[in-house]
Coordinates of C-alpha atoms in Angstrom, one line a residue:
Chain A
M1 CA -10.7 -60.1 -30.1
T2 CA -9.9 -56.7 -28.7
S3 CA -11.1 -54.8 -31.8
R4 CA -14.4 -56.7 -31.8
A5 CA -14.8 -55.9 -28.2
L6 CA -14.2 -52.2 -29.0
S7 CA -16.7 -52.1 -31.8
Q8 CA -19.3 -53.8 -29.6
G9 CA -18.6 -51.4 -26.8
R10 CA -19.5 -48.4 -28.9
V11 CA -23.0 -47.8 -27.7
G12 CA -25.4 -45.7 -29.7
G13 CA -23.6 -45.6 -33.0
G14 CA -21.3 -42.7 -34.1
P15 CA -21.1 -39.3 -32.5
R16 CA -23.7 -36.7 -33.2
P17 CA -22.7 -34.4 -36.1
E18 CA -22.5 -31.3 -34.0
L19 CA -20.0 -33.1 -31.7
R20 CA -17.6 -33.6 -34.6
A21 CA -16.9 -29.9 -34.7
L22 CA -16.1 -29.8 -31.0
P23 CA -12.4 -31.0 -31.1
L24 CA -11.7 -28.7 -33.9
A25 CA -13.2 -25.8 -32.1
I26 CA -11.1 -26.5 -29.0
V27 CA -7.9 -26.7 -31.0
L28 CA -8.8 -23.5 -32.9
A29 CA -9.5 -21.7 -29.6
A30 CA -6.2 -22.8 -28.1
A31 CA -4.4 -21.8 -31.3
A32 CA -6.1 -18.4 -31.4
L33 CA -5.0 -17.8 -27.8
V34 CA -1.4 -18.8 -28.5
V35 CA -1.2 -16.8 -31.7
S36 CA -2.7 -13.7 -30.3
S37 CA -0.1 -14.0 -27.5
A38 CA -2.2 -11.9 -25.2
R39 CA -1.2 -14.2 -22.4
S40 CA 2.1 -15.9 -21.9
P41 CA 2.8 -19.0 -19.9
S42 CA 6.2 -17.6 -19.0
R43 CA 5.1 -14.3 -17.4
L44 CA 5.0 -14.7 -13.6
E45 CA 3.2 -12.3 -11.3
P46 CA 4.2 -13.5 -7.8
E47 CA 1.6 -11.4 -6.0
L48 CA -1.1 -13.4 -7.8
S49 CA 0.3 -16.8 -6.8
W50 CA -2.5 -19.4 -6.5
A51 CA -5.1 -16.7 -7.1
P52 CA -8.6 -18.2 -7.7
P53 CA -10.4 -17.5 -11.0
S54 CA -11.3 -13.9 -11.7
W55 CA -12.3 -11.8 -14.7
A56 CA -8.7 -11.0 -15.5
H57 CA -7.6 -14.6 -15.2
P58 CA -10.6 -16.8 -16.1
L59 CA -9.0 -20.0 -14.9
G60 CA -7.1 -18.5 -12.0
C61 CA -3.4 -18.5 -11.4
G62 CA -0.9 -21.2 -10.5
E63 CA 2.5 -21.3 -8.9
G64 CA 4.3 -18.0 -9.0
G65 CA 1.2 -16.3 -10.5
V66 CA 1.3 -18.0 -13.9
D67 CA -1.9 -17.5 -15.8
L68 CA -3.5 -20.9 -16.1
L69 CA -5.5 -20.1 -19.2
A70 CA -2.3 -19.3 -21.1
L71 CA -0.5 -22.3 -19.7
V72 CA -3.3 -24.7 -20.5
A73 CA -3.8 -23.3 -24.0
H74 CA 0.0 -23.5 -24.9
A75 CA 0.4 -26.9 -23.3
S76 CA -2.6 -28.5 -25.0
L77 CA -1.7 -27.1 -28.4
R78 CA 1.8 -28.4 -28.1
A79 CA 0.5 -31.8 -26.9
V80 CA -2.0 -32.0 -29.7
L81 CA 0.7 -31.2 -32.3
L82 CA 3.0 -33.8 -30.9
A83 CA 0.2 -36.3 -30.7
A84 CA -0.8 -35.6 -34.3
C85 CA 2.8 -36.1 -35.6
V86 CA 3.3 -39.4 -33.6
A87 CA -0.1 -40.8 -34.7
L88 CA 0.7 -39.9 -38.4
V89 CA 4.1 -41.5 -38.3
G90 CA 2.6 -44.6 -36.6
F91 CA 0.0 -44.7 -39.4
V92 CA 2.5 -44.2 -42.2
V93 CA 4.8 -46.9 -40.9
G94 CA 2.2 -49.4 -39.4
C95 CA -0.4 -49.5 -42.0
P96 CA 1.7 -50.6 -45.0
L97 CA 3.7 -52.9 -42.8
G98 CA 0.6 -54.7 -41.5
A99 CA -1.1 -54.8 -44.9
G100 CA 2.1 -56.0 -46.6
A101 CA 2.6 -58.7 -44.0
A102 CA -0.9 -60.0 -44.6
V103 CA -0.4 -60.0 -48.4
R104 CA 3.0 -61.8 -48.1
R105 CA 1.5 -64.4 -45.6
G106 CA 3.7 -67.1 -44.2
R107 CA 6.5 -66.5 -41.8
F108 CA 6.7 -62.8 -42.4
E109 CA 3.0 -62.4 -41.4
R110 CA 3.5 -64.4 -38.2
G111 CA 6.6 -62.5 -37.4
V112 CA 4.9 -59.1 -37.8
A113 CA 1.9 -60.3 -35.7
R114 CA 4.2 -61.5 -32.9
A115 CA 6.2 -58.3 -33.0
C116 CA 3.0 -56.3 -32.7
D117 CA 1.9 -58.3 -29.7
L118 CA 5.2 -57.8 -28.0
V119 CA 5.5 -54.1 -28.7
Q120 CA 1.9 -53.3 -28.0
A121 CA 1.9 -54.9 -24.6
F122 CA 5.2 -53.4 -23.7
P123 CA 5.1 -50.7 -21.1
T124 CA 5.8 -47.5 -23.1
F125 CA 6.5 -45.8 -19.8
L126 CA 9.7 -47.9 -19.1
L127 CA 10.9 -47.3 -22.7
A128 CA 10.4 -43.6 -22.2
L129 CA 12.4 -43.7 -19.0
V130 CA 15.3 -45.5 -20.6
V131 CA 15.6 -43.1 -23.5
L132 CA 15.0 -40.0 -21.6
S133 CA 17.4 -40.9 -18.8
A134 CA 20.3 -40.9 -21.3
V135 CA 19.4 -37.4 -22.6
R136 CA 20.7 -34.3 -20.9
S137 CA 17.7 -32.2 -21.2
P138 CA 14.7 -33.9 -22.8
S139 CA 12.7 -32.0 -25.4
R140 CA 9.5 -32.7 -27.2
V141 CA 11.4 -34.2 -30.1
H142 CA 12.8 -36.9 -27.8
L143 CA 9.4 -37.6 -26.4
G144 CA 8.0 -37.9 -29.9
L145 CA 10.8 -40.4 -30.9
V146 CA 10.0 -42.5 -27.8
F147 CA 6.3 -42.6 -28.6
V148 CA 6.9 -43.5 -32.2
L149 CA 8.9 -46.5 -31.1
T150 CA 5.7 -48.2 -30.0
A151 CA 3.0 -46.2 -31.9
W152 CA 3.2 -48.2 -35.1
A153 CA 2.2 -51.5 -33.5
P154 CA -1.6 -51.0 -33.1
F155 CA -1.8 -49.7 -36.7
A156 CA 0.1 -52.6 -38.0
R157 CA -2.1 -55.1 -36.1
L158 CA -5.3 -53.4 -37.2
A159 CA -4.1 -53.3 -40.8
L160 CA -3.1 -57.0 -40.6
A161 CA -6.4 -58.1 -39.2
Q162 CA -8.4 -56.1 -41.8
T163 CA -6.2 -57.2 -44.7
R164 CA -6.7 -60.8 -43.8
V165 CA -10.4 -60.2 -44.6
L166 CA -9.7 -58.2 -47.7
R167 CA -6.9 -60.1 -49.3
D168 CA -9.0 -62.8 -50.8
Q169 CA -11.6 -60.5 -52.3
A170 CA -12.2 -60.2 -56.0
F171 CA -10.8 -56.7 -56.5
V172 CA -7.4 -57.7 -54.9
E173 CA -7.2 -60.9 -57.0
A174 CA -8.2 -58.9 -60.1
A175 CA -5.5 -56.3 -59.4
R176 CA -2.9 -59.1 -59.0
A177 CA -4.2 -60.9 -62.1
I178 CA -3.5 -57.9 -64.3
G179 CA 0.0 -57.8 -63.0
V180 CA 0.0 -55.1 -60.4
T181 CA 3.1 -55.3 -58.2
P182 CA 2.5 -56.4 -54.6
A183 CA 3.7 -53.0 -53.2
R184 CA 1.2 -51.2 -55.4
V185 CA -1.6 -53.6 -54.4
V186 CA -0.9 -52.7 -50.8
L187 CA -0.6 -48.9 -51.2
R188 CA -3.2 -48.4 -53.9
H189 CA -5.9 -51.0 -53.2
L190 CA -5.6 -52.2 -49.6
V191 CA -4.5 -49.2 -47.5
P192 CA -7.4 -47.0 -48.8
N193 CA -9.9 -49.6 -47.7
L194 CA -8.4 -49.6 -44.2
L195 CA -8.8 -45.9 -43.7
G196 CA -12.1 -46.1 -41.9
V197 CA -11.0 -48.6 -39.3
V198 CA -7.7 -47.0 -38.9
A199 CA -9.1 -43.4 -38.4
V200 CA -10.5 -44.5 -35.1
Q201 CA -7.1 -45.8 -34.1
L202 CA -5.5 -42.5 -35.2
G203 CA -7.7 -40.7 -32.7
A204 CA -7.0 -43.2 -30.0
A205 CA -3.3 -43.2 -30.6
A206 CA -3.2 -39.4 -30.5
A207 CA -5.2 -39.3 -27.2
A208 CA -2.8 -41.9 -25.7
V209 CA 0.2 -39.7 -26.6
V210 CA -1.4 -36.6 -25.0
V211 CA -2.0 -38.6 -21.8
S212 CA 1.4 -40.2 -21.8
E213 CA 3.1 -36.8 -22.3
A214 CA 1.1 -35.3 -19.4
A215 CA 1.9 -38.3 -17.2
L216 CA 5.6 -38.2 -18.0
S217 CA 5.9 -34.5 -17.2
F218 CA 3.7 -35.0 -14.1
V219 CA 6.3 -37.4 -12.6
G220 CA 9.1 -35.2 -13.7
F221 CA 10.2 -36.6 -17.0
G222 CA 8.7 -34.0 -19.3
A223 CA 10.2 -31.5 -21.7
R224 CA 12.4 -28.9 -20.0
D225 CA 10.3 -25.9 -21.1
G226 CA 7.7 -26.8 -18.4
V227 CA 4.8 -26.1 -20.7
S228 CA 2.7 -29.2 -20.3
L229 CA -0.6 -30.3 -18.9
G230 CA 1.3 -32.6 -16.5
V231 CA 2.9 -29.5 -15.0
V232 CA -0.5 -28.0 -14.3
L233 CA -1.5 -31.2 -12.5
D234 CA 1.7 -31.3 -10.6
Q235 CA 1.2 -27.8 -9.3
G236 CA -2.4 -28.7 -8.5
V237 CA -1.5 -31.7 -6.5
S238 CA 1.1 -29.8 -4.4
A239 CA -1.4 -27.1 -3.7
M240 CA -4.5 -29.3 -3.3
L241 CA -5.6 -27.8 -0.1
R242 CA -4.7 -24.1 -0.8
A243 CA -5.8 -23.7 -4.4
P244 CA -8.0 -26.6 -5.6
H245 CA -8.9 -24.8 -8.8
V246 CA -5.4 -25.6 -10.2
L247 CA -6.0 -29.3 -9.8
L248 CA -9.4 -29.2 -11.3
V249 CA -8.3 -27.1 -14.3
G250 CA -5.4 -29.5 -15.0
A251 CA -7.6 -32.6 -14.8
A252 CA -10.3 -31.1 -16.9
A253 CA -7.7 -30.0 -19.5
V254 CA -6.2 -33.5 -19.8
F255 CA -9.7 -35.0 -20.0
V256 CA -11.0 -32.6 -22.7
T257 CA -7.9 -32.8 -24.8
S258 CA -7.7 -36.6 -24.9
V259 CA -11.4 -37.2 -25.3
S260 CA -11.7 -34.6 -28.1
L261 CA -8.9 -36.3 -30.0
M262 CA -10.7 -39.6 -29.6
A263 CA -13.9 -38.1 -30.8
A264 CA -12.0 -36.6 -33.8
G265 CA -10.9 -40.1 -34.8
R266 CA -14.4 -41.5 -34.4
A267 CA -15.9 -38.7 -36.4
F268 CA -14.2 -40.0 -39.5
D269 CA -15.2 -43.6 -39.0
P270 CA -18.9 -43.8 -40.1
T271 CA -18.5 -41.8 -43.3
F272 CA -15.8 -44.2 -44.5
A273 CA -17.5 -47.3 -43.3
R274 CA -20.8 -46.5 -44.8
R275 CA -19.6 -45.8 -48.3
P276 CA -16.8 -48.3 -49.2
R277 CA -14.3 -46.9 -51.6
R278 CA -14.3 -48.5 -55.0
K279 CA -11.1 -48.6 -56.9
Chain B
M1 CA -14.2 -76.4 -19.2
S2 CA -14.2 -79.5 -21.4
R3 CA -17.6 -78.4 -22.5
G4 CA -16.1 -75.9 -24.9
G5 CA -13.3 -78.1 -26.1
R6 CA -13.1 -81.5 -27.8
S7 CA -12.3 -84.6 -25.9
D8 CA -10.7 -86.7 -28.6
A9 CA -7.8 -88.1 -26.6
P10 CA -5.6 -90.4 -28.6
P11 CA -5.9 -94.0 -27.7
G12 CA -3.0 -95.4 -25.7
G13 CA -1.7 -96.5 -22.3
R14 CA -2.5 -94.3 -19.3
G15 CA 1.2 -94.0 -18.4
G16 CA 2.3 -93.0 -21.9
E17 CA -0.4 -90.4 -22.0
R18 CA 0.6 -88.9 -18.7
R19 CA 4.2 -88.8 -19.7
A20 CA 3.4 -87.2 -23.0
A21 CA 1.3 -84.6 -21.2
A22 CA 4.2 -83.9 -18.8
T23 CA 6.7 -83.4 -21.6
R24 CA 4.2 -81.1 -23.3
V25 CA 3.8 -79.0 -20.2
A26 CA 7.6 -78.9 -19.7
A27 CA 8.1 -77.8 -23.4
V28 CA 5.5 -75.0 -22.9
V29 CA 7.1 -73.9 -19.7
V30 CA 10.6 -73.9 -21.2
G31 CA 9.3 -72.1 -24.3
R32 CA 7.6 -69.4 -22.2
A33 CA 10.6 -68.9 -19.9
G34 CA 12.9 -68.6 -23.0
E35 CA 10.6 -66.1 -24.6
A36 CA 10.4 -64.0 -21.4
A37 CA 14.2 -64.1 -21.0
L38 CA 14.6 -62.9 -24.6
V39 CA 12.3 -60.0 -24.0
V40 CA 14.1 -59.0 -20.8
L41 CA 17.4 -59.3 -22.6
A42 CA 16.1 -57.1 -25.4
L43 CA 15.0 -54.4 -22.9
A44 CA 18.3 -54.6 -21.0
T45 CA 20.3 -54.3 -24.2
L46 CA 18.2 -51.2 -25.0
V47 CA 19.0 -49.7 -21.6
F48 CA 22.7 -50.6 -22.2
L49 CA 22.8 -49.0 -25.6
A50 CA 20.7 -45.9 -24.8
L51 CA 23.2 -44.9 -22.1
R52 CA 26.3 -45.5 -24.2
L53 CA 25.4 -44.7 -27.8
L54 CA 23.3 -41.6 -27.3
P55 CA 25.5 -38.4 -27.5
G56 CA 26.8 -37.2 -24.2
D57 CA 29.2 -38.5 -21.7
P58 CA 27.5 -40.6 -19.0
A59 CA 30.2 -39.6 -16.5
A60 CA 29.4 -36.0 -17.2
L61 CA 25.7 -36.7 -16.8
V62 CA 26.3 -38.3 -13.4
L63 CA 28.8 -35.8 -12.0
G64 CA 27.5 -32.6 -13.6
D65 CA 29.2 -30.1 -15.9
Q66 CA 31.5 -28.6 -13.2
S67 CA 33.2 -31.9 -12.5
S68 CA 36.9 -32.2 -13.3
E69 CA 38.4 -34.5 -15.9
E70 CA 40.1 -36.7 -13.2
E71 CA 36.8 -37.2 -11.4
R72 CA 35.1 -38.2 -14.6
A73 CA 37.9 -40.6 -15.6
L74 CA 37.7 -42.2 -12.1
L75 CA 33.9 -42.7 -12.5
R76 CA 34.4 -44.0 -16.0
G77 CA 36.8 -46.6 -14.6
K78 CA 34.4 -47.5 -11.9
L79 CA 31.5 -48.0 -14.3
H80 CA 33.8 -49.7 -16.8
L81 CA 32.9 -47.1 -19.4
D82 CA 36.5 -46.9 -20.6
E83 CA 36.6 -50.5 -21.9
P84 CA 35.7 -51.5 -25.4
M85 CA 32.0 -51.9 -26.1
W86 CA 31.9 -55.7 -26.5
L87 CA 33.7 -56.1 -23.2
Q88 CA 31.2 -53.8 -21.5
Y89 CA 28.3 -55.7 -23.0
A90 CA 29.7 -59.0 -21.9
R91 CA 30.2 -57.7 -18.4
F92 CA 26.6 -56.3 -18.4
V93 CA 25.1 -59.6 -19.6
R94 CA 27.1 -61.5 -17.0
G95 CA 25.9 -59.1 -14.4
L96 CA 22.3 -59.8 -15.5
A97 CA 22.8 -63.5 -15.3
T98 CA 24.4 -63.4 -11.8
L99 CA 22.0 -60.6 -10.6
D100 CA 25.0 -58.3 -9.9
L101 CA 24.1 -55.0 -11.4
G102 CA 26.7 -52.8 -9.8
E103 CA 26.7 -50.4 -7.0
S104 CA 24.7 -47.2 -6.5
V105 CA 26.8 -44.2 -7.5
R106 CA 25.1 -42.0 -5.0
R107 CA 25.2 -44.4 -2.1
P108 CA 28.5 -46.1 -2.3
G109 CA 28.5 -49.6 -0.8
S110 CA 24.8 -50.4 -1.4
P111 CA 24.3 -52.7 -4.4
A112 CA 21.7 -51.4 -6.9
L113 CA 19.8 -54.6 -6.8
D114 CA 19.2 -54.3 -3.0
R115 CA 17.6 -50.9 -3.4
V116 CA 15.4 -52.3 -6.2
L117 CA 14.4 -55.3 -4.1
D118 CA 13.5 -52.9 -1.2
A119 CA 11.1 -51.0 -3.5
V120 CA 9.5 -54.0 -5.2
G121 CA 7.2 -54.9 -2.3
P122 CA 5.0 -51.8 -2.2
T123 CA 4.7 -51.7 -5.9
A124 CA 3.9 -55.4 -6.2
S125 CA 1.2 -55.2 -3.5
L126 CA -0.3 -52.1 -5.2
A127 CA -0.4 -53.7 -8.6
S128 CA -1.6 -57.1 -7.6
L129 CA -4.4 -55.6 -5.4
A130 CA -5.3 -53.4 -8.4
V131 CA -5.5 -56.5 -10.7
L132 CA -7.7 -58.4 -8.2
L133 CA -10.0 -55.4 -7.6
G134 CA -10.2 -54.6 -11.4
A135 CA -11.0 -58.1 -12.4
A136 CA -13.6 -58.5 -9.6
I137 CA -15.3 -55.1 -10.4
G138 CA -15.1 -55.6 -14.1
I139 CA -16.5 -59.2 -14.2
S140 CA -19.3 -58.3 -11.7
A141 CA -20.3 -55.3 -13.9
A142 CA -20.3 -57.5 -17.0
V143 CA -22.5 -60.2 -15.3
L144 CA -24.8 -57.4 -14.1
G145 CA -25.0 -56.1 -17.6
A146 CA -25.6 -59.5 -19.2
G147 CA -28.2 -60.7 -16.6
P148 CA -31.8 -59.6 -16.5
W149 CA -31.7 -57.9 -13.1
L150 CA -31.4 -54.3 -14.2
G151 CA -34.1 -54.4 -16.9
R152 CA -33.9 -51.5 -19.2
R153 CA -31.2 -49.9 -17.3
R154 CA -28.6 -52.5 -18.4
G155 CA -27.3 -50.1 -21.0
W156 CA -26.0 -47.9 -18.2
V157 CA -23.4 -50.5 -17.3
D158 CA -22.1 -50.5 -20.9
R159 CA -22.1 -46.7 -21.1
A160 CA -20.4 -46.3 -17.7
A161 CA -17.7 -48.8 -18.8
T162 CA -17.1 -47.0 -22.1
A163 CA -16.9 -43.6 -20.4
L164 CA -14.5 -44.9 -17.8
A165 CA -12.3 -46.6 -20.3
A166 CA -12.0 -43.3 -22.2
T167 CA -11.2 -41.3 -19.1
P168 CA -7.4 -41.2 -18.5
L169 CA -6.3 -42.2 -15.0
L170 CA -4.3 -39.0 -14.9
A171 CA -7.5 -36.9 -15.1
F172 CA -9.7 -38.7 -12.6
A173 CA -7.2 -39.9 -10.0
P174 CA -6.2 -36.4 -8.7
V175 CA -9.9 -35.2 -8.8
L176 CA -11.1 -38.2 -6.8
T177 CA -8.2 -37.8 -4.4
F178 CA -9.1 -34.1 -3.9
A179 CA -12.8 -34.9 -3.4
L180 CA -12.4 -37.9 -1.1
A181 CA -9.2 -37.0 0.8
A182 CA -9.2 -33.2 0.9
R183 CA -12.9 -32.5 1.0
L184 CA -14.7 -35.5 2.5
R185 CA -11.7 -36.8 4.5
V186 CA -12.7 -40.4 4.1
V187 CA -9.3 -41.5 2.8
P188 CA -5.8 -40.4 3.9
L189 CA -4.3 -37.4 2.3
P190 CA -1.4 -37.9 -0.2
G191 CA 1.9 -38.1 1.5
D192 CA 0.4 -39.1 4.8
P193 CA 3.0 -41.4 6.4
E194 CA 0.3 -43.2 8.5
A195 CA -1.8 -44.0 5.4
G196 CA -1.4 -47.7 5.9
A197 CA -4.0 -50.1 4.6
G198 CA -6.5 -47.4 3.8
G199 CA -4.1 -45.6 1.6
L200 CA -3.0 -48.7 -0.2
L201 CA -6.7 -49.7 -0.8
F202 CA -7.6 -46.3 -2.1
A203 CA -4.6 -46.1 -4.4
S204 CA -5.1 -49.6 -5.8
G205 CA -8.8 -48.9 -6.2
L206 CA -7.9 -45.9 -8.4
L207 CA -5.5 -48.0 -10.4
A208 CA -8.2 -50.7 -10.7
L209 CA -10.9 -48.5 -12.2
P210 CA -9.5 -48.3 -15.8
L211 CA -8.7 -52.0 -15.7
A212 CA -12.2 -52.7 -14.5
A213 CA -13.7 -50.8 -17.4
H214 CA -11.6 -52.7 -19.9
V215 CA -12.4 -56.0 -18.2
A216 CA -16.1 -55.2 -18.1
R217 CA -16.3 -54.4 -21.8
V218 CA -14.3 -57.4 -22.9
S219 CA -16.0 -59.9 -20.6
R220 CA -19.4 -58.5 -21.7
A221 CA -18.5 -59.2 -25.3
A222 CA -17.3 -62.6 -24.4
L223 CA -20.5 -63.4 -22.4
D224 CA -22.5 -62.3 -25.4
D225 CA -20.5 -64.6 -27.6
V226 CA -21.3 -67.7 -25.6
A227 CA -24.9 -66.5 -24.9
R228 CA -26.4 -68.8 -27.5
A229 CA -24.2 -71.8 -26.8
Q230 CA -26.0 -75.1 -26.3
F231 CA -24.5 -75.9 -22.9
L232 CA -26.1 -72.7 -21.5
G233 CA -29.5 -73.9 -22.8
V234 CA -28.9 -77.2 -21.1
A235 CA -28.0 -75.5 -17.9
R236 CA -31.2 -73.4 -18.1
A237 CA -33.3 -76.4 -18.9
K238 CA -32.0 -78.1 -15.8
G239 CA -33.5 -75.3 -13.9
G240 CA -30.4 -73.2 -13.1
S241 CA -31.1 -69.7 -12.0
N242 CA -29.9 -66.8 -14.1
A243 CA -27.1 -66.1 -11.7
R244 CA -26.0 -69.8 -11.7
V245 CA -26.1 -70.0 -15.5
L246 CA -24.0 -66.8 -15.8
W247 CA -21.5 -67.3 -13.0
I248 CA -21.0 -71.1 -13.1
H249 CA -21.5 -71.9 -16.8
A250 CA -21.0 -68.9 -19.0
L251 CA -18.2 -67.1 -17.2
P252 CA -15.6 -70.0 -17.2
A253 CA -16.1 -70.5 -20.9
S254 CA -15.3 -66.8 -21.5
I255 CA -12.4 -66.5 -19.1
G256 CA -9.8 -66.5 -21.9
P257 CA -10.4 -63.0 -23.3
I258 CA -10.7 -61.7 -19.7
V259 CA -7.2 -63.0 -18.8
T260 CA -5.9 -61.8 -22.1
V261 CA -7.1 -58.2 -21.6
V262 CA -5.7 -58.2 -18.1
G263 CA -2.4 -59.2 -19.7
T264 CA -2.5 -56.5 -22.3
Q265 CA -3.4 -53.9 -19.7
L266 CA -0.3 -54.7 -17.5
G267 CA 1.9 -52.2 -19.2
A268 CA -0.7 -49.4 -18.6
L269 CA -1.0 -50.6 -15.1
L270 CA 2.7 -50.2 -14.5
G271 CA 2.7 -46.7 -15.9
G272 CA -0.3 -45.9 -13.7
A273 CA 1.5 -47.3 -10.7
V274 CA 4.3 -44.8 -11.3
V275 CA 1.9 -41.9 -11.6
L276 CA 0.0 -43.0 -8.4
E277 CA 3.2 -43.5 -6.4
R278 CA 4.2 -40.0 -7.4
L279 CA 0.7 -38.7 -6.6
F280 CA 0.5 -40.3 -3.1
E281 CA 4.2 -40.0 -2.4
R282 CA 4.3 -43.8 -1.8
R283 CA 7.6 -45.7 -1.7
G284 CA 8.0 -48.1 -4.6
L285 CA 9.6 -49.0 -7.9
G286 CA 8.2 -45.9 -9.6
T287 CA 9.6 -43.5 -6.9
L288 CA 12.9 -45.3 -7.0
I289 CA 13.2 -44.9 -10.8
L290 CA 12.2 -41.2 -10.5
E291 CA 14.8 -40.7 -7.7
A292 CA 17.5 -42.5 -9.7
Y293 CA 16.7 -40.4 -12.7
A294 CA 16.7 -37.1 -10.9
S295 CA 20.1 -37.9 -9.2
R296 CA 21.5 -39.6 -12.4
D297 CA 22.2 -42.8 -10.4
L298 CA 22.7 -44.9 -13.6
P299 CA 23.3 -48.4 -12.0
V300 CA 20.2 -48.1 -9.9
L301 CA 18.2 -46.8 -12.9
E302 CA 19.4 -49.7 -15.1
A303 CA 18.6 -52.2 -12.4
A304 CA 15.2 -50.8 -11.6
V305 CA 14.1 -50.6 -15.3
V306 CA 15.4 -54.1 -16.1
F307 CA 13.8 -55.5 -13.0
S308 CA 10.4 -53.9 -13.7
G309 CA 10.6 -55.1 -17.2
A310 CA 11.2 -58.6 -16.0
L311 CA 8.3 -58.4 -13.5
F312 CA 6.1 -57.2 -16.3
V313 CA 7.1 -59.9 -18.7
G314 CA 6.7 -62.5 -16.0
A315 CA 3.2 -61.3 -15.2
Q316 CA 2.3 -61.4 -18.8
Q317 CA 3.5 -64.9 -19.3
L318 CA 1.6 -65.9 -16.2
A319 CA -1.6 -64.5 -17.8
A320 CA -0.9 -66.5 -21.0
A321 CA -0.2 -69.6 -18.9
I322 CA -3.5 -69.2 -17.0
H323 CA -5.3 -68.7 -20.2
A324 CA -3.9 -72.0 -21.6
A325 CA -4.6 -73.8 -18.3
V326 CA -8.3 -72.9 -18.2
D327 CA -9.1 -73.0 -21.9
P328 CA -8.2 -76.2 -23.7
R329 CA -8.8 -74.5 -27.1
V330 CA -5.6 -72.4 -26.8
R331 CA -3.3 -75.3 -26.0
R332 CA -1.3 -76.5 -28.9

């Protein structure tokens, strides 16, 4: 039901072609800034604390005079890398699991569907709190592990629903009839046909990870290095009256990063959906 | 609601029928309660294992690196960390069953559960107000989008809902707070101790917006699903106005997906509540968890996490029960 609602909610078809390059451009710009190391998020200039945007610091400065452009670029690049890893692991685990469950049918299928329901509705936030509270100094690896714990479920559910449609089609039956093993049917014949639908979910999952990571570090559960979009927001909220630009920069960075990841996922969708893969 | 369902009641005596219905309801209630208890137990076990199996000494986590070995041993004895694992687990499960989750390490003498119960009220009022607001706004938007009142501008409702659903709470909540509280001064500033009802209403309104967007999209899809149903044609033929047809006839038939989407959004709602409590410096479960985490007050942290998990599962089962109660097609 939810997936249908999603597809109906997409108004106006796919994104315009020029928009597809936007996420890539943003990531490349952030990467260029990080690699050139012209600005560092760890260099503090106390005399520039909460300085508004200027030519030397295009996004202004935050607490202790940290250059916001550097902080945002480093933070969003790390968040995007983390999100990409989590989404890929979720995809690699969830897709074959869901497709395999739909092929096996019976009790296994019901069990996987039920597990997906439970895990997907589970508050990731609580899970993250549990795991992170037991670690002395949380790092991005811990955050990634926490997100992977729940990231597979939407992929498995999508693959399950889609495979239920595909499993009775002629090409699957033909593959089975010539003696292809079930595992090979899933990996070679079913998963490639799921890619279009799942690409959208890849983008959505990555965007969700970016937002969760920022939210966790906003409330004080983030990685100890303090380079996160949530930290920018945290500084912005505490200096809301003195230096509103910090808050606006942080909110805009979270928004742009998550929306461009979502757009990146959608950009893949129509190309796959329009020209079904034959195998 | 019987319009959508079939009315093929089996023949038989009235009393037998009623008794059968009662046993069926009882079975459903017991099944749901059992499932909820299992989920809570799984979460609690995860909490238990995370604190004991992950590398690092919990006593050192609590007391810090400078603590002496005697102090740590004392605390280990107090938290029963020196016992064998199965005994610790048995004690933990018994504590869950008897609602005795130990004492706060930081405030000796105050049971962890008391501190959690103190914090539940504000969070529960925030979340339930948000659910009510979100459902009301979302359903109204969907009806507005499905009805003929807006003419060609109906697409705007869809587009607004899509845009809002894609915008993270973390991005728009601080900006709206800045605009409305710091600039326009129409709502209390974050951390204002005299915020009162206005502060609660604003916070839950923020929390309700993403929920409203999801509800609007799903209920719009559900309304479109039943749009061609015969009973709507009958209602229209009887002379019902557009508003009457939509609100009285179409909406009850599509309430199932709406309740389901509220249920699936509860987890996000809980995370959002923690963020908003931090943003507005409101007292609540979220702030308690953050406080317990920062001060490494493990019993309070365990109790708070297990309790919020239980609240969450309870609310979700409630959503499923409401779905089953209003829609005869889901009942088995």
